[in-house]
Short mmCIF file of C-alpha atoms in Angstrom, two decimals:
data_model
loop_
_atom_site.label_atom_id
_atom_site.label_comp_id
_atom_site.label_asym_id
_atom_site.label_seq_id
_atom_site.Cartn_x
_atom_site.Cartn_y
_atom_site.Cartn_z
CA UNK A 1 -49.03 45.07 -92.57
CA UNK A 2 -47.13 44.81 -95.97
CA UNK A 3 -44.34 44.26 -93.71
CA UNK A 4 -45.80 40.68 -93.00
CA UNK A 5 -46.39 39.96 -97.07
CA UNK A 6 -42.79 40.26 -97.84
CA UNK A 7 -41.32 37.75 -95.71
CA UNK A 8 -37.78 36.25 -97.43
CA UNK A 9 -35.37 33.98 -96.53
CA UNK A 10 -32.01 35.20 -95.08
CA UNK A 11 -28.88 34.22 -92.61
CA UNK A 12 -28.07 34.97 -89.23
CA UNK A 13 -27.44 38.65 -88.88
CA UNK A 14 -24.55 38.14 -86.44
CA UNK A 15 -21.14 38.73 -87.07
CA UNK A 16 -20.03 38.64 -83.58
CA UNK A 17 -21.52 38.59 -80.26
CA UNK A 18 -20.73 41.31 -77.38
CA UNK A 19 -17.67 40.65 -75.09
CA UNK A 20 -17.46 40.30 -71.24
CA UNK A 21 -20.50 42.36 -70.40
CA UNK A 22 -23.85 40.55 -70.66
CA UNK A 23 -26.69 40.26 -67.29
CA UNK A 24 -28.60 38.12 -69.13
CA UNK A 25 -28.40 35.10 -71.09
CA UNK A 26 -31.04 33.15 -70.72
CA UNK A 27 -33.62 30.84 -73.57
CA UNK A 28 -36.85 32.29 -73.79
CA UNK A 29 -39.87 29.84 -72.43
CA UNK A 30 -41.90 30.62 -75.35
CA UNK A 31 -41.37 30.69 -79.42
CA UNK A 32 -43.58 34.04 -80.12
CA UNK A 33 -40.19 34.92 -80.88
CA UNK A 34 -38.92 32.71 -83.61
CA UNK A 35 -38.62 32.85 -87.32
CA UNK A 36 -40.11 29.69 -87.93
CA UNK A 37 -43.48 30.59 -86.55
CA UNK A 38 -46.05 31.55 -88.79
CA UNK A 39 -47.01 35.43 -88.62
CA UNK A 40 -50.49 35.22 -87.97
CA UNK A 41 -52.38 38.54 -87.79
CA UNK A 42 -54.62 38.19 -84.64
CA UNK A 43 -58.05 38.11 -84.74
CA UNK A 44 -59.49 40.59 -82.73
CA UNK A 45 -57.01 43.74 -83.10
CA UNK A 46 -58.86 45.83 -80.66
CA UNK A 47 -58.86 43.22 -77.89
CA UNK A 48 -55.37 42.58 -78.18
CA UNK A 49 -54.36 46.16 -77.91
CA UNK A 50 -56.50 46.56 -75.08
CA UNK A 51 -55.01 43.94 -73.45
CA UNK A 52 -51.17 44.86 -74.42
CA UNK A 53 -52.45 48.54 -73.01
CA UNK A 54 -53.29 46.65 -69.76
CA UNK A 55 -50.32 44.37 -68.75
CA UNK A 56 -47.55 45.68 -66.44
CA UNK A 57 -43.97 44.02 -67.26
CA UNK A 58 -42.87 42.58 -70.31
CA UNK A 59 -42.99 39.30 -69.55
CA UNK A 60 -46.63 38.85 -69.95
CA UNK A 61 -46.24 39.91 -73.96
CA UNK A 62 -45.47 36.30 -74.66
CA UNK A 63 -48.26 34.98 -72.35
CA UNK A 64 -50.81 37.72 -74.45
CA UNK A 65 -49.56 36.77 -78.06
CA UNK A 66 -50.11 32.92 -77.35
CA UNK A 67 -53.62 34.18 -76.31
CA UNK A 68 -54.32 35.72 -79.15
CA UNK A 69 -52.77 32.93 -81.44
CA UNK A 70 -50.12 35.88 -83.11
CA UNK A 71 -46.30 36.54 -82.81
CA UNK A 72 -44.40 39.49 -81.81
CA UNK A 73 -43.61 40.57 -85.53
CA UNK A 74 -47.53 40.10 -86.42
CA UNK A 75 -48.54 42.04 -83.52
CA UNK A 76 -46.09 44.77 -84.08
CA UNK A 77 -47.01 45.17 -87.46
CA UNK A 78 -50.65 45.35 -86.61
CA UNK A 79 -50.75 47.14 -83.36
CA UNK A 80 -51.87 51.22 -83.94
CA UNK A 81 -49.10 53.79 -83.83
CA UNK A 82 -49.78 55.00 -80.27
CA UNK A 83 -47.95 51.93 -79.58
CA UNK A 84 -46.59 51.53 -82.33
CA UNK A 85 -44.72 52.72 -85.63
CA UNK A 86 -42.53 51.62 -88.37
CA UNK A 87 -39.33 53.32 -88.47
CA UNK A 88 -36.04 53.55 -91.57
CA UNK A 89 -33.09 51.35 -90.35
CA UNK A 90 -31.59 53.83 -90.29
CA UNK A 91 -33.03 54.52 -87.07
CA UNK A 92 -30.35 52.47 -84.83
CA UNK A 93 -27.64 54.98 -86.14
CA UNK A 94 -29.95 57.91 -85.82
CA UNK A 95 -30.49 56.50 -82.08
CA UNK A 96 -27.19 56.24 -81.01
CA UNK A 97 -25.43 58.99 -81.78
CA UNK A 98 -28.57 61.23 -80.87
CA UNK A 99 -27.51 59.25 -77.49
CA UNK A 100 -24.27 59.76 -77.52
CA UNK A 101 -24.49 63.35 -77.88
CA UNK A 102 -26.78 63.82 -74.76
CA UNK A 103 -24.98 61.32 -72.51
CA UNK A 104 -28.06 59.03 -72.39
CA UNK A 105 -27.50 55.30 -72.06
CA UNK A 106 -28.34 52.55 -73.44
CA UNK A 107 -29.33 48.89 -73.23
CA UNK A 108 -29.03 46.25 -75.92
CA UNK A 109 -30.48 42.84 -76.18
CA UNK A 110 -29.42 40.53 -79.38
CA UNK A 111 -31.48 37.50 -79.63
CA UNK A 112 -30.01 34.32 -81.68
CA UNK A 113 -31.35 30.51 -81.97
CA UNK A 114 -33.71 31.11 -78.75
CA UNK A 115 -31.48 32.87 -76.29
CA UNK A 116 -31.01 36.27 -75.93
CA UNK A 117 -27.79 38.04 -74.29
CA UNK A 118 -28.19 42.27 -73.00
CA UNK A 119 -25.29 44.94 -72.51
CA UNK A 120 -25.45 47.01 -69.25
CA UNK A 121 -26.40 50.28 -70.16
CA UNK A 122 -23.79 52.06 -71.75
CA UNK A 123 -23.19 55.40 -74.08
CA UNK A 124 -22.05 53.64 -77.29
CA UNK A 125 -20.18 54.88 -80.34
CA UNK A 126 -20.88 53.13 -83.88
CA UNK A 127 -18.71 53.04 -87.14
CA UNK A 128 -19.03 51.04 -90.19
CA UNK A 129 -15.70 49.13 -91.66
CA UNK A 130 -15.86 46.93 -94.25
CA UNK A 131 -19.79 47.17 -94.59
CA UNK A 132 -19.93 46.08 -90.76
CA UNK A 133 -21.90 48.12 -88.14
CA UNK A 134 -19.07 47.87 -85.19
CA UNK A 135 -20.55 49.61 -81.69
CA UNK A 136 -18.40 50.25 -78.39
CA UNK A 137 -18.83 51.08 -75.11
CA UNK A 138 -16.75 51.37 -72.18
CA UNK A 139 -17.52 47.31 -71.52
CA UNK A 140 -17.70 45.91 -74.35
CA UNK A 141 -17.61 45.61 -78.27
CA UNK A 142 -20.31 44.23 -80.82
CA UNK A 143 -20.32 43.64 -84.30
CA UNK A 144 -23.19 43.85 -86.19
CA UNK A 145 -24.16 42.84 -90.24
CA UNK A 146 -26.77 45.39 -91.49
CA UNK A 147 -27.80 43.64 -94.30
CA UNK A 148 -29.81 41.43 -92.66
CA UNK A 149 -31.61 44.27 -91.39
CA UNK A 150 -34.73 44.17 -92.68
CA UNK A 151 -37.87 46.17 -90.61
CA UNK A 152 -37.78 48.64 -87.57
CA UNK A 153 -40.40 49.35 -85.20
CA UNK A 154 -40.79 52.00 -82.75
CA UNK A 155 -42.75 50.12 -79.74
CA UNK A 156 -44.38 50.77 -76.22
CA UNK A 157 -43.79 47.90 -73.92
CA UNK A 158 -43.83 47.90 -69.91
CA UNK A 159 -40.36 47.75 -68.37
CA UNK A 160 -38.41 44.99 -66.97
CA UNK A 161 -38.93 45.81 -63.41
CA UNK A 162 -42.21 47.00 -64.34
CA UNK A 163 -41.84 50.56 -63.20
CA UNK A 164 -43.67 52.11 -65.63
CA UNK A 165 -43.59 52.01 -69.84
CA UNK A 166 -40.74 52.77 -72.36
CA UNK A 167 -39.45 52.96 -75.96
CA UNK A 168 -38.08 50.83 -77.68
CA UNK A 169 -36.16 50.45 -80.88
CA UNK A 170 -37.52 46.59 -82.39
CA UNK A 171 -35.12 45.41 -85.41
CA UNK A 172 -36.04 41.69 -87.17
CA UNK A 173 -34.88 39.76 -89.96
CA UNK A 174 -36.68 38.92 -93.16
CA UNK A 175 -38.12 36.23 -91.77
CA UNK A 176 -40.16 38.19 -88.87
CA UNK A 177 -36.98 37.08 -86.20
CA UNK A 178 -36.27 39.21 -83.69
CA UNK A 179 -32.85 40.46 -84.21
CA UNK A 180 -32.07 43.51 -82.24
CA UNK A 181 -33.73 45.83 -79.23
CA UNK A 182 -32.41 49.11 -78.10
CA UNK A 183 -33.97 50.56 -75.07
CA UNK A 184 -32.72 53.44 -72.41
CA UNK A 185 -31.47 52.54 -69.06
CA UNK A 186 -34.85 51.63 -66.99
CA UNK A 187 -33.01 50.71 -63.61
CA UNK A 188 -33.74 51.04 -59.44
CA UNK A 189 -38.08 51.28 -60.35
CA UNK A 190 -36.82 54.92 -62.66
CA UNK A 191 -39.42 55.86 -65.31
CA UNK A 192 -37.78 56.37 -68.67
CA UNK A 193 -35.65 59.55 -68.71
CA UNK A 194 -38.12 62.22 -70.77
CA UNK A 195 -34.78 63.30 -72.91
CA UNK A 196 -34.54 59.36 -73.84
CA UNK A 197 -38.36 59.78 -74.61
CA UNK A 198 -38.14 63.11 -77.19
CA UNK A 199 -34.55 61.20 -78.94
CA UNK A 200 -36.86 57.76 -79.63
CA UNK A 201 -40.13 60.18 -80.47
CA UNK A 202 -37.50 62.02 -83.41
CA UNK A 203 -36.49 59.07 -84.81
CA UNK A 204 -37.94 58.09 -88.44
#
């Protein structure tokens, strides 16, 4: 919750955007996601988790949080940690090269002025030069600017193809903006891969 009380102003995060290997680019149909929402906690916590605990793909978050009259940032810092937990920043470096090192891939969605855009899944490498996070893959290239970093979650949501449930890592901005998500490869109706599971359960 303090997470929601310290709320600053602060610039894009994006340095540069990945090249030639996005599925999805596509605006979002809802705002839950913006910055320039207002973080309302909701008002019935226990209904909305029981209802987050019931839907089935991950497009029906959005649908819930209008419900509920909340946004994603509110309800993240509100839900309880069985679905969900605050994490360092450190995290998305702990994450990858935990990855890395077992051959696990991964997915990445950055989100920017209403659209979002998602890597395949990919085993990544990360460096920092010149205070920039830079991360690589076989397909593709992003660079990142850490310093608008500014909370990490550790969240449960339903899959994309709605085979099941997942991990995954949530990064925003100080506004409450949805920055950054790092997930495992949840492809062909395949629950997440229970090595995947133990790397996102280690992270802190």
């Amino acid at each position: 919750m303090n997470a929601l009380v310290n709320l600053q102003e602060k610039e894009n995060f994006l340095n540069g955007f990945f090249d030639n290997c996005f599925f999805d680019n596509s605006f979002f149909e809802t705002n839950v996601y913006d910055s320039k929402k207002e973080h309302k906690v909701a008002k019935d916590l226990k209904k909305l988790e029981k209802e987050w605990l019931a839907i089935t793909h991950v497009k029906q978050i959005p649908i819930l949080l209008d419900q509920h009259q909340t946004t994603y940032f509110a309800a993240l810092c509100s839900l309880s940690p069985r679905l969900v937990r605050s994490v360092s920043l450190n995290s998305l470096n702990q994450l990858i090269n935990k990855a890395k090192l077992l051959n696990l891939p991964l997915s990445i969605t950055l989100f920017s002025n209403g659209s979002k855009q998602t890597s395949h899944p990919a085993i990544i490498s990360n460096c920092f030069k010149k205070n920039c996070l830079h991360l690589d893959w076989q397909e593709g290239h992003a660079e990142l600017e850490p310093s608008q970093f500014e909370y990490a979650f550790i969240s449960r949501i339903p899959c994309s193809d709605g085979c099941g449930w997942i991990n995954s890592l949530e990064i925003f901005g100080a506004e409450g903006e949805l920055l950054l998500q790092v997930q495992g490869s949840c492809e062909d109706q395949q629950a997440e891969n229970l090595k995947l599971r133990e790397v996102f359960s280690s992270l802190i």
